[in-house]
CSV table of C-alpha atoms in Angstrom, one decimal:
chain,number,residue,atom,x,y,z
A,172,MET,CA,0.0,0.0,0.0
A,173,ALA,CA,1.4,3.3,-1.0
A,174,THR,CA,1.8,5.9,1.7
A,175,ILE,CA,0.7,9.4,1.0
A,176,SER,CA,0.5,12.6,3.0
A,177,ARG,CA,-2.8,13.8,4.4
A,178,LEU,CA,-4.9,15.2,1.5
A,179,PRO,CA,-6.4,18.7,1.6
A,180,THR,CA,-10.1,19.0,2.3
A,181,PRO,CA,-12.0,19.7,-0.9
A,182,SER,CA,-13.9,23.0,-1.2
A,183,PRO,CA,-17.5,22.6,0.0
A,184,ALA,CA,-19.8,21.7,-2.8
A,185,ALA,CA,-23.4,22.9,-2.9
A,186,SER,CA,-25.6,20.4,-1.2
A,187,ALA,CA,-28.6,19.2,-3.1
A,188,SER,CA,-32.0,20.1,-1.9
A,189,SER,CA,-35.5,19.8,-3.3
A,190,THR,CA,-39.0,20.3,-2.1
A,191,LEU,CA,-40.7,17.0,-2.3
A,192,ARG,CA,-44.4,17.2,-3.2
A,193,PRO,CA,-46.8,14.3,-2.6
A,194,ARG,CA,-47.6,12.3,-5.6
A,195,SER,CA,-50.5,9.9,-6.1
A,196,SER,CA,-49.5,6.5,-5.1
A,197,GLN,CA,-48.4,4.1,-7.9
A,198,PRO,CA,-50.3,1.0,-8.6
A,199,LYS,CA,-49.1,-2.0,-6.7
A,200,ILE,CA,-47.9,-5.1,-8.5
A,201,LEU,CA,-47.0,-8.6,-7.4
A,202,ILE,CA,-43.6,-9.7,-8.7
A,203,GLY,CA,-42.7,-13.3,-8.7
A,204,PHE,CA,-39.9,-15.0,-10.6
A,205,TYR,CA,-39.7,-13.8,-14.2
A,206,SER,CA,-39.6,-16.1,-17.1
A,207,GLY,CA,-37.4,-15.2,-20.1
A,208,SER,CA,-40.0,-13.0,-21.8
A,209,THR,CA,-38.6,-10.1,-23.8
A,210,PHE,CA,-39.3,-6.6,-22.5
A,211,ASN,CA,-38.2,-3.7,-24.7
A,212,ALA,CA,-38.4,-0.6,-22.6
A,213,LYS,CA,-38.1,2.9,-24.0
A,214,VAL,CA,-36.2,5.0,-21.6
A,215,SER,CA,-37.5,8.4,-22.4
A,216,SER,CA,-39.5,10.1,-19.6
A,217,SER,CA,-36.8,10.4,-17.0
A,218,LYS,CA,-35.6,13.9,-16.2
A,219,LEU,CA,-32.0,12.7,-16.1
A,220,ALA,CA,-29.9,13.6,-19.2
A,221,VAL,CA,-29.0,10.6,-21.3
A,222,ARG,CA,-26.8,10.0,-24.3
A,223,SER,CA,-26.8,7.1,-26.7
A,224,ASN,CA,-23.7,5.8,-28.4
A,225,PRO,CA,-24.5,5.3,-32.0
A,226,ALA,CA,-21.8,2.6,-32.2
A,227,ILE,CA,-23.6,0.6,-29.6
A,228,ARG,CA,-27.0,-0.9,-30.0
A,229,GLY,CA,-29.0,-1.1,-26.8
A,230,PRO,CA,-30.8,1.0,-24.1
A,231,LEU,CA,-29.8,4.6,-23.4
A,232,VAL,CA,-27.6,5.1,-20.4
A,233,VAL,CA,-26.9,7.9,-18.0
A,234,ARG,CA,-23.5,9.4,-18.5
A,235,CYS,CA,-22.0,11.1,-15.5
A,236,SER,CA,-20.4,13.8,-17.5
A,237,GLN,CA,-23.6,14.5,-19.4
A,238,VAL,CA,-25.9,15.3,-16.5
A,239,GLY,CA,-26.6,19.1,-16.0
A,240,ASN,CA,-25.1,20.7,-12.9
A,241,GLY,CA,-27.7,21.1,-10.2
A,242,SER,CA,-30.6,21.0,-12.6
A,243,PRO,CA,-34.0,20.7,-10.7
A,244,ALA,CA,-35.5,17.2,-10.7
A,245,LYS,CA,-39.1,16.3,-9.9
A,246,ARG,CA,-40.1,13.7,-7.4
A,247,THR,CA,-39.4,10.2,-8.8
A,248,VAL,CA,-40.2,6.6,-8.0
A,249,LEU,CA,-36.9,6.5,-6.1
A,250,HIS,CA,-38.4,8.8,-3.4
A,251,ASP,CA,-41.3,6.3,-3.1
A,252,LEU,CA,-38.9,3.4,-2.9
A,253,TYR,CA,-37.3,4.9,0.2
A,254,GLU,CA,-40.3,6.5,1.9
A,255,LYS,CA,-42.9,3.8,1.3
A,256,GLU,CA,-40.8,0.6,1.4
A,257,GLY,CA,-37.7,1.5,3.3
A,258,GLN,CA,-35.2,0.6,0.5
A,259,SER,CA,-32.4,3.1,-0.2
A,260,PRO,CA,-31.5,3.6,-3.9
A,261,TRP,CA,-27.8,4.1,-4.5
A,262,TYR,CA,-25.9,4.9,-7.6
A,263,ASP,CA,-23.2,2.4,-8.7
A,264,ASN,CA,-20.9,4.8,-10.5
A,265,LEU,CA,-18.6,7.7,-9.8
A,266,CYS,CA,-16.6,10.1,-12.0
A,267,ARG,CA,-15.6,13.7,-12.3
A,268,PRO,CA,-17.0,16.2,-11.9
A,269,VAL,CA,-18.8,14.7,-8.9
A,270,THR,CA,-21.2,17.6,-8.9
A,271,ASP,CA,-22.9,15.7,-11.7
A,272,LEU,CA,-24.3,13.6,-8.9
A,273,LEU,CA,-26.5,16.6,-7.7
A,274,PRO,CA,-29.5,15.9,-10.1
A,275,LEU,CA,-29.3,12.3,-9.2
A,276,ILE,CA,-29.5,13.1,-5.5
A,277,ALA,CA,-32.4,15.4,-6.2
A,278,SER,CA,-34.0,12.5,-8.0
A,279,GLY,CA,-33.8,10.3,-4.9
A,280,VAL,CA,-30.4,8.7,-5.0
A,281,ARG,CA,-29.1,8.3,-1.4
A,282,GLY,CA,-25.6,6.9,-1.7
A,283,VAL,CA,-22.8,6.0,-4.1
A,284,THR,CA,-20.8,2.8,-4.6
A,285,SER,CA,-17.5,2.5,-6.5
A,286,ASN,CA,-15.0,-0.2,-7.3
A,287,PRO,CA,-11.7,-0.6,-9.2
A,288,ALA,CA,-13.6,-1.2,-12.5
A,289,ILE,CA,-15.5,2.0,-12.1
A,290,PHE,CA,-12.4,4.1,-11.5
A,291,GLN,CA,-10.6,2.4,-14.3
A,292,LYS,CA,-13.3,3.5,-16.7
A,293,ALA,CA,-13.6,7.0,-15.2
A,294,ILE,CA,-9.9,7.9,-15.1
A,295,SER,CA,-8.8,6.2,-18.3
A,296,SER,CA,-11.6,7.7,-20.4
A,297,SER,CA,-11.7,11.2,-19.1
A,298,ASN,CA,-9.5,14.3,-19.2
A,299,ALA,CA,-10.9,15.6,-15.9
A,300,TYR,CA,-8.1,13.9,-14.0
A,301,ASN,CA,-5.2,15.2,-16.1
A,302,ASP,CA,-4.4,18.3,-14.2
A,303,GLN,CA,-4.3,16.7,-10.8
A,304,PHE,CA,-2.4,13.7,-12.2
A,305,ARG,CA,0.2,16.0,-13.8
A,306,GLU,CA,0.8,17.8,-10.6
A,307,LEU,CA,1.2,14.5,-8.7
A,308,VAL,CA,3.7,13.2,-11.2
A,309,GLN,CA,5.7,16.4,-11.3
A,310,SER,CA,5.8,16.4,-7.5
A,311,GLY,CA,7.5,13.0,-7.6
A,312,LYS,CA,4.6,10.7,-6.7
A,313,ASP,CA,4.8,7.1,-7.8
A,314,ILE,CA,2.0,5.8,-10.0
A,315,GLU,CA,0.0,3.9,-7.3
A,316,SER,CA,0.2,6.8,-4.8
A,317,ALA,CA,-1.0,9.1,-7.5
A,318,TYR,CA,-3.9,6.7,-8.2
A,319,TRP,CA,-5.0,6.8,-4.6
A,320,GLU,CA,-4.9,10.5,-4.4
A,321,LEU,CA,-7.1,10.8,-7.5
A,322,VAL,CA,-9.5,8.3,-6.0
A,323,VAL,CA,-9.5,9.8,-2.5
A,324,LYS,CA,-10.4,13.3,-3.9
A,325,ASP,CA,-13.4,11.9,-5.7
A,326,ILE,CA,-14.5,10.0,-2.6
A,327,GLN,CA,-14.1,13.1,-0.4
A,328,ASP,CA,-16.0,15.3,-2.8
A,329,ALA,CA,-18.8,12.8,-3.1
A,330,CYS,CA,-19.0,12.4,0.7
A,331,LYS,CA,-19.5,16.2,0.9
A,332,LEU,CA,-22.5,16.0,-1.4
A,333,PHE,CA,-24.1,13.2,0.5
A,334,GLU,CA,-23.3,14.6,3.9
A,335,PRO,CA,-26.8,16.2,4.3
A,336,ILE,CA,-28.5,12.9,3.8
A,337,TYR,CA,-26.1,11.3,6.3
A,338,ASP,CA,-26.9,14.0,8.9
A,339,GLN,CA,-30.7,13.9,8.2
A,340,THR,CA,-30.8,10.1,8.8
A,341,ASP,CA,-28.4,10.1,11.7
A,342,GLY,CA,-25.9,8.0,9.9
A,343,GLY,CA,-28.5,5.7,8.3
A,344,ASP,CA,-27.8,6.7,4.7
A,345,GLY,CA,-25.7,9.0,2.6
A,346,TYR,CA,-22.6,6.8,2.3
A,347,VAL,CA,-19.9,6.7,-0.4
A,348,SER,CA,-18.0,3.5,-0.8
A,349,VAL,CA,-14.3,3.0,-1.7
A,350,GLU,CA,-12.6,-0.3,-2.1
A,351,VAL,CA,-9.3,-1.5,-0.8
A,352,SER,CA,-6.8,-2.6,-3.4
A,353,PRO,CA,-8.1,-5.8,-5.1
A,354,ARG,CA,-4.5,-7.2,-4.8
A,355,LEU,CA,-5.2,-7.7,-1.1
A,356,ALA,CA,-8.1,-10.2,-1.6
A,357,ASP,CA,-6.1,-13.0,-0.1
A,358,ASP,CA,-4.2,-10.9,2.5
A,359,THR,CA,-6.0,-10.7,5.9
A,360,LYS,CA,-3.6,-8.4,7.6
A,361,GLY,CA,-2.9,-6.3,4.5
A,362,THR,CA,-6.6,-5.7,4.1
A,363,VAL,CA,-7.0,-4.5,7.7
A,364,GLU,CA,-4.1,-2.1,7.3
A,365,ALA,CA,-5.4,-0.8,3.9
A,366,ALA,CA,-8.9,-0.3,5.4
A,367,LYS,CA,-7.4,1.7,8.4
A,368,TRP,CA,-5.3,3.8,6.0
A,369,LEU,CA,-8.2,4.5,3.6
A,370,HIS,CA,-10.5,5.4,6.5
A,371,LYS,CA,-7.9,7.8,7.9
A,372,VAL,CA,-6.9,9.5,4.6
A,373,VAL,CA,-10.5,10.0,3.4
A,374,ASP,CA,-11.4,11.3,6.9
A,375,ARG,CA,-15.2,11.5,6.3
A,376,SER,CA,-17.8,10.1,8.6
A,377,ASN,CA,-20.0,8.9,5.7
A,378,VAL,CA,-17.4,6.8,3.9
A,379,TYR,CA,-17.7,3.0,3.6
A,380,ILE,CA,-14.5,1.0,3.2
A,381,LYS,CA,-15.2,-1.8,0.9
A,382,ILE,CA,-13.7,-5.2,1.8
A,383,PRO,CA,-14.3,-8.3,-0.3
A,384,ALA,CA,-16.0,-11.3,1.3
A,385,THR,CA,-13.2,-13.7,0.5
A,386,ALA,CA,-12.3,-16.4,3.0
A,387,ALA,CA,-9.1,-14.5,3.8
A,388,CYS,CA,-10.9,-11.2,4.3
A,389,VAL,CA,-13.8,-12.3,6.5
A,390,PRO,CA,-11.5,-12.1,9.6
A,391,SER,CA,-10.5,-8.7,8.3
A,392,ILE,CA,-14.1,-7.5,8.4
A,393,LYS,CA,-14.4,-8.5,12.0
A,394,GLU,CA,-11.2,-6.6,13.0
A,395,VAL,CA,-12.0,-3.5,11.0
A,396,ILE,CA,-15.5,-3.3,12.5
A,397,SER,CA,-14.1,-3.8,15.9
A,398,LEU,CA,-11.9,-0.7,15.3
A,399,GLY,CA,-15.1,1.4,14.7
A,400,ILE,CA,-14.7,1.6,10.9
A,401,SER,CA,-17.8,1.3,8.8
A,402,VAL,CA,-17.6,-1.4,6.1
A,403,ASN,CA,-19.3,-2.2,2.8
A,404,VAL,CA,-18.6,-6.0,2.4
A,405,THR,CA,-18.5,-6.7,-1.3
A,406,LEU,CA,-18.5,-9.7,-3.7
A,407,ILE,CA,-20.9,-11.9,-1.8
A,408,PHE,CA,-22.3,-14.7,-4.0
A,409,SER,CA,-23.6,-17.4,-1.7
A,410,LEU,CA,-25.7,-17.9,1.4
A,411,SER,CA,-23.0,-19.6,3.3
A,412,ARG,CA,-20.5,-16.8,2.8
A,413,TYR,CA,-23.2,-14.2,3.5
A,414,GLU,CA,-23.8,-15.8,6.9
A,415,ALA,CA,-20.1,-15.7,7.6
A,416,VAL,CA,-20.1,-12.0,6.8
A,417,ILE,CA,-23.0,-11.4,9.2
A,418,ASP,CA,-21.2,-13.3,11.9
A,419,ALA,CA,-18.0,-11.2,11.3
A,420,TYR,CA,-20.0,-8.0,11.7
A,421,LEU,CA,-21.6,-9.2,15.0
A,422,ASP,CA,-18.3,-10.5,16.3
A,423,GLY,CA,-16.7,-7.2,15.4
A,424,LEU,CA,-19.3,-5.2,17.3
A,425,GLU,CA,-19.0,-7.4,20.3
A,426,SER,CA,-15.3,-7.2,20.5
A,427,SER,CA,-15.1,-3.5,19.8
A,428,GLY,CA,-15.3,-2.4,23.4
A,429,LEU,CA,-17.3,0.6,22.4
A,430,SER,CA,-20.1,1.7,24.7
A,431,ASP,CA,-21.9,3.4,21.8
A,432,LEU,CA,-22.1,1.3,18.6
A,433,SER,CA,-24.4,3.7,16.7
A,434,ARG,CA,-21.7,5.1,14.4
A,435,VAL,CA,-20.4,1.7,13.3
A,436,THR,CA,-22.5,0.6,10.4
A,437,SER,CA,-22.2,-1.8,7.5
A,438,VAL,CA,-23.8,-3.1,4.4
A,439,ALA,CA,-23.4,-6.6,2.9
A,440,SER,CA,-23.3,-6.4,-0.9
A,441,PHE,CA,-25.0,-9.5,-2.3
A,442,PHE,CA,-24.4,-9.8,-6.0
A,443,VAL,CA,-27.3,-10.8,-8.2
A,444,SER,CA,-27.1,-10.8,-12.0
A,445,ARG,CA,-23.8,-12.6,-12.3
A,446,VAL,CA,-25.5,-15.6,-10.5
A,447,ASP,CA,-28.0,-15.9,-13.3
A,448,THR,CA,-25.3,-15.5,-15.9
A,449,LEU,CA,-23.4,-18.5,-14.6
A,450,ILE,CA,-26.3,-20.7,-13.7
A,451,ASP,CA,-28.1,-20.1,-17.0
A,452,LYS,CA,-25.1,-21.4,-18.8
A,453,LYS,CA,-25.3,-24.6,-16.7
A,454,LEU,CA,-29.0,-24.9,-17.3
A,455,ASP,CA,-28.5,-24.5,-21.1
A,456,LYS,CA,-26.0,-27.3,-20.9
A,457,ILE,CA,-28.4,-29.6,-19.1
A,458,GLY,CA,-31.0,-28.7,-21.7
A,459,THR,CA,-34.1,-30.4,-20.3
A,460,PRO,CA,-37.4,-28.6,-20.3
A,461,GLU,CA,-37.2,-28.4,-16.5
A,462,ALA,CA,-33.8,-26.9,-16.6
A,463,LEU,CA,-34.6,-24.4,-19.3
A,464,ASP,CA,-37.7,-23.2,-17.4
A,465,LEU,CA,-35.5,-22.2,-14.4
A,466,ARG,CA,-33.3,-19.8,-16.4
A,467,GLY,CA,-33.4,-16.3,-15.0
A,468,LYS,CA,-34.8,-17.4,-11.7
A,469,ALA,CA,-31.7,-18.4,-9.6
A,470,ALA,CA,-30.4,-15.0,-8.7
A,471,VAL,CA,-33.7,-13.6,-7.4
A,472,ALA,CA,-34.5,-16.8,-5.5
A,473,GLN,CA,-31.1,-16.9,-3.7
A,474,ALA,CA,-31.5,-13.2,-2.9
A,475,ALA,CA,-34.9,-13.8,-1.3
A,476,LEU,CA,-33.4,-16.5,0.8
A,477,ALA,CA,-30.6,-14.1,1.8
A,478,TYR,CA,-33.2,-11.7,3.0
A,479,LYS,CA,-34.8,-14.5,5.1
A,480,LEU,CA,-31.4,-15.2,6.6
A,481,TYR,CA,-30.9,-11.5,7.3
A,482,GLN,CA,-34.2,-11.4,9.2
A,483,LYS,CA,-33.2,-14.4,11.2
A,484,LYS,CA,-29.7,-13.3,12.2
A,485,PHE,CA,-30.7,-9.8,13.2
A,486,SER,CA,-33.2,-10.9,15.8
A,487,GLY,CA,-33.0,-12.8,19.1
A,488,PRO,CA,-31.1,-12.3,22.3
A,489,ARG,CA,-27.6,-11.8,20.8
A,490,TRP,CA,-28.8,-9.0,18.5
A,491,GLU,CA,-31.0,-7.4,21.1
A,492,ALA,CA,-28.0,-7.2,23.4
A,493,LEU,CA,-26.1,-5.2,20.7
A,494,VAL,CA,-29.1,-3.0,20.0
A,495,LYS,CA,-29.0,-1.8,23.7
A,496,LYS,CA,-25.6,-0.4,22.8
A,497,GLY,CA,-26.9,1.4,19.8
A,498,ALA,CA,-26.0,-1.2,17.1
A,499,LYS,CA,-27.5,-0.9,13.7
A,500,LYS,CA,-28.4,-3.8,11.4
A,501,GLN,CA,-25.9,-4.6,8.6
A,502,ARG,CA,-28.2,-3.9,5.7
A,503,LEU,CA,-28.4,-6.1,2.7
A,504,LEU,CA,-27.3,-4.3,-0.4
A,505,TRP,CA,-28.3,-5.7,-3.8
A,506,ALA,CA,-25.3,-5.3,-6.2
A,507,SER,CA,-24.8,-6.3,-9.8
A,508,THR,CA,-28.3,-5.2,-10.6
A,509,SER,CA,-27.9,-4.5,-14.3
A,510,VAL,CA,-29.5,-7.1,-16.6
A,511,LYS,CA,-26.9,-9.0,-18.6
A,512,ASN,CA,-29.4,-11.0,-20.7
A,513,PRO,CA,-31.3,-8.6,-23.1
A,514,ALA,CA,-34.2,-11.2,-23.1
A,515,TYR,CA,-35.0,-10.4,-19.4
A,516,PRO,CA,-36.9,-7.4,-18.1
A,517,ASP,CA,-34.6,-4.5,-17.5
A,518,THR,CA,-35.7,-4.1,-13.9
A,519,LEU,CA,-35.4,-7.9,-13.1
A,520,TYR,CA,-32.8,-7.4,-10.4
A,521,VAL,CA,-34.4,-4.3,-8.9
A,522,ALA,CA,-38.2,-4.8,-8.9
A,523,PRO,CA,-38.4,-8.3,-7.2
A,524,LEU,CA,-35.9,-7.3,-4.5
A,525,ILE,CA,-37.7,-4.4,-2.8
A,526,GLY,CA,-37.9,-4.6,1.0
A,527,PRO,CA,-37.3,-2.6,4.2
A,528,ASP,CA,-33.8,-2.0,5.6
A,529,THR,CA,-32.2,-2.9,2.2
A,530,VAL,CA,-30.1,-1.0,-0.4
A,531,SER,CA,-30.3,-1.3,-4.2
A,532,THR,CA,-27.2,0.1,-5.9
A,533,MET,CA,-27.9,0.6,-9.5
A,534,PRO,CA,-25.6,1.4,-12.5
A,535,ASP,CA,-26.8,3.6,-15.3
A,536,GLN,CA,-29.1,1.3,-17.2
A,537,ALA,CA,-30.8,-0.2,-14.1
A,538,LEU,CA,-31.3,3.2,-12.5
A,539,GLN,CA,-32.6,4.8,-15.7
A,540,ALA,CA,-35.0,1.9,-16.3
A,541,PHE,CA,-36.4,1.9,-12.8
A,542,ILE,CA,-36.9,5.7,-12.7
A,543,ASP,CA,-38.7,5.4,-16.1
A,544,HIS,CA,-41.1,2.5,-15.4
A,545,GLY,CA,-40.3,1.0,-12.1
A,546,LEU,CA,-43.2,0.2,-9.7
A,547,VAL,CA,-42.9,0.2,-5.9
A,548,SER,CA,-44.1,-2.7,-3.9
A,549,ARG,CA,-42.6,-4.9,-1.2
A,550,THR,CA,-41.6,-7.9,-3.2
A,551,ILE,CA,-38.5,-9.4,-1.5
A,552,ASP,CA,-40.4,-11.7,0.8
A,553,SER,CA,-43.7,-11.9,-1.1
A,554,ASN,CA,-43.2,-15.5,-2.1
A,555,VAL,CA,-40.4,-17.1,-0.1
A,556,SER,CA,-41.8,-20.6,-0.6
A,557,GLU,CA,-41.4,-20.2,-4.4
A,558,ALA,CA,-37.8,-19.0,-3.9
A,559,GLU,CA,-37.1,-22.1,-1.8
A,560,GLY,CA,-38.6,-24.2,-4.5
A,561,VAL,CA,-36.4,-22.7,-7.2
A,562,TYR,CA,-33.3,-23.1,-5.0
A,563,SER,CA,-34.1,-26.7,-4.3
A,564,ALA,CA,-35.0,-27.5,-7.9
A,565,LEU,CA,-31.6,-26.2,-9.0
A,566,GLU,CA,-29.9,-28.4,-6.5
A,567,LYS,CA,-31.7,-31.4,-7.7
A,568,LEU,CA,-30.5,-30.7,-11.2
A,569,GLY,CA,-27.0,-30.8,-10.0
A,570,ILE,CA,-26.3,-27.1,-9.5
A,571,ASP,CA,-23.8,-26.8,-6.6
A,572,TRP,CA,-24.5,-23.4,-5.0
A,573,SER,CA,-21.3,-23.5,-3.1
A,574,ASN,CA,-19.2,-24.0,-6.3
A,575,VAL,CA,-21.2,-21.3,-8.1
A,576,GLY,CA,-20.4,-18.9,-5.3
A,577,SER,CA,-16.7,-19.8,-5.3
A,578,GLN,CA,-16.4,-19.5,-9.0
A,579,LEU,CA,-18.1,-16.1,-9.1
A,580,GLU,CA,-16.0,-14.8,-6.3
A,581,LEU,CA,-12.8,-15.8,-8.1
A,582,GLU,CA,-14.0,-14.2,-11.3
A,583,GLY,CA,-15.0,-11.0,-9.4
A,584,VAL,CA,-11.7,-10.6,-7.7
A,585,ASP,CA,-9.8,-11.4,-10.9
A,586,SER,CA,-11.9,-8.8,-12.8
A,587,PHE,CA,-11.2,-6.1,-10.2
A,588,LYS,CA,-7.5,-7.0,-10.2
A,589,LYS,CA,-7.3,-6.7,-14.0
A,590,SER,CA,-9.1,-3.3,-13.9
A,591,PHE,CA,-6.7,-2.1,-11.2
A,592,ASP,CA,-3.6,-3.2,-13.1
A,593,SER,CA,-4.9,-1.9,-16.4
A,594,LEU,CA,-5.5,1.5,-14.9
A,595,LEU,CA,-2.0,1.7,-13.3
A,596,ASP,CA,-0.6,0.8,-16.7
A,597,THR,CA,-2.6,3.6,-18.3
A,598,LEU,CA,-1.5,6.0,-15.7
A,599,GLN,CA,2.1,4.9,-16.2
A,600,GLU,CA,1.8,5.6,-20.0
A,601,LYS,CA,0.3,9.1,-19.2
A,602,ALA,CA,3.2,9.7,-16.8
A,603,ASN,CA,5.7,8.7,-19.4
A,604,SER,CA,4.1,11.1,-21.9
A,605,LEU,CA,4.2,13.9,-19.5
A,606,LYS,CA,7.9,13.4,-18.9
A,607,LEU,CA,8.6,13.4,-22.6
A,608,VAL,CA,6.6,16.6,-23.0
A,609,SER,CA,8.5,18.3,-20.1
A,610,LEU,CA,11.8,17.2,-21.7
């Protein structure tokens, strides 16, 4: 981990505010487990600016750099999602200028998540980082140190924008997540040190330090929580690993020695769409009518069972003892909510996973689709028996849930490592160009 000096506090950005007017309630719908019916949605009515890439065929997507600064936004379905059903909509993207988040905040977004892949795309495809990077290189910073300074500035600036939400909810919402280096996914102690460093250098009460839910990092989660550092546990793909993450959170709270636990919070990022991507391939290979009928149902089914586990673990004597010290539940966060299969409804990984005390972090396409035609209704536990049936049916077909989780975890970690390494290579090339120019 590169060591850098304390970074300057960014200049305060204007906080987003909007007067919310009551709107007639939306019709309720019952959402079960979707079949593979095609759903072509036209993303047109949202107030968020969009841009289509003529070279790419598909839905319009929100582009961070294309959103108007501070433009007013009307009340959206995202407000209903939070106010009526207790689910917090977050945005799974971050790039400069971070003030482009203001209209999203006004539209109901209550937090931001980032990861190495997001920063790789943001920094390598934008000129907005060039001036700061040039200064860092010219001051003698090595490439990885420069990378972290670029990232930390974005996180600090975003934290400032979401600070009003954090304050209004007494630390319940308004978080911005930043991930430790993906190179540390198998390093328990290194992850702890990186989390401590990031927490100190960002120095914002509403920052979440992201730690992957690998076997090596589950003990890291316990230790970091015990130090009073709030954590976003990422890359959770299975129920067994999710339970281990919950236990790490509870163990960390219990061993913290803090008399007031109210400022130590956490979310558990349970990944969704990638589960269907992998299991659908296995079902296609099996090829029987029963197998093919289960395509597109595995991810939502497992997520529903994760919520059932959440309800069980955050109840009873052990949890009640922690509540007396101010402890807050580790909320389930639905991640990887964009639809990978165009044959599936574009809100497949948002609409069926609505429930209280949860977070849905949505990238551009999912967010745009839900704002445009999403309907709000508590769906996450509307048919748990069907979820259990799907989960069991897949097991009977030979789907090993544990192996699925392990494979997806490896792929996720590897993907983030590649993004991280690719970005460092890109920055090195930029640094070399700057040096040639200066010569």
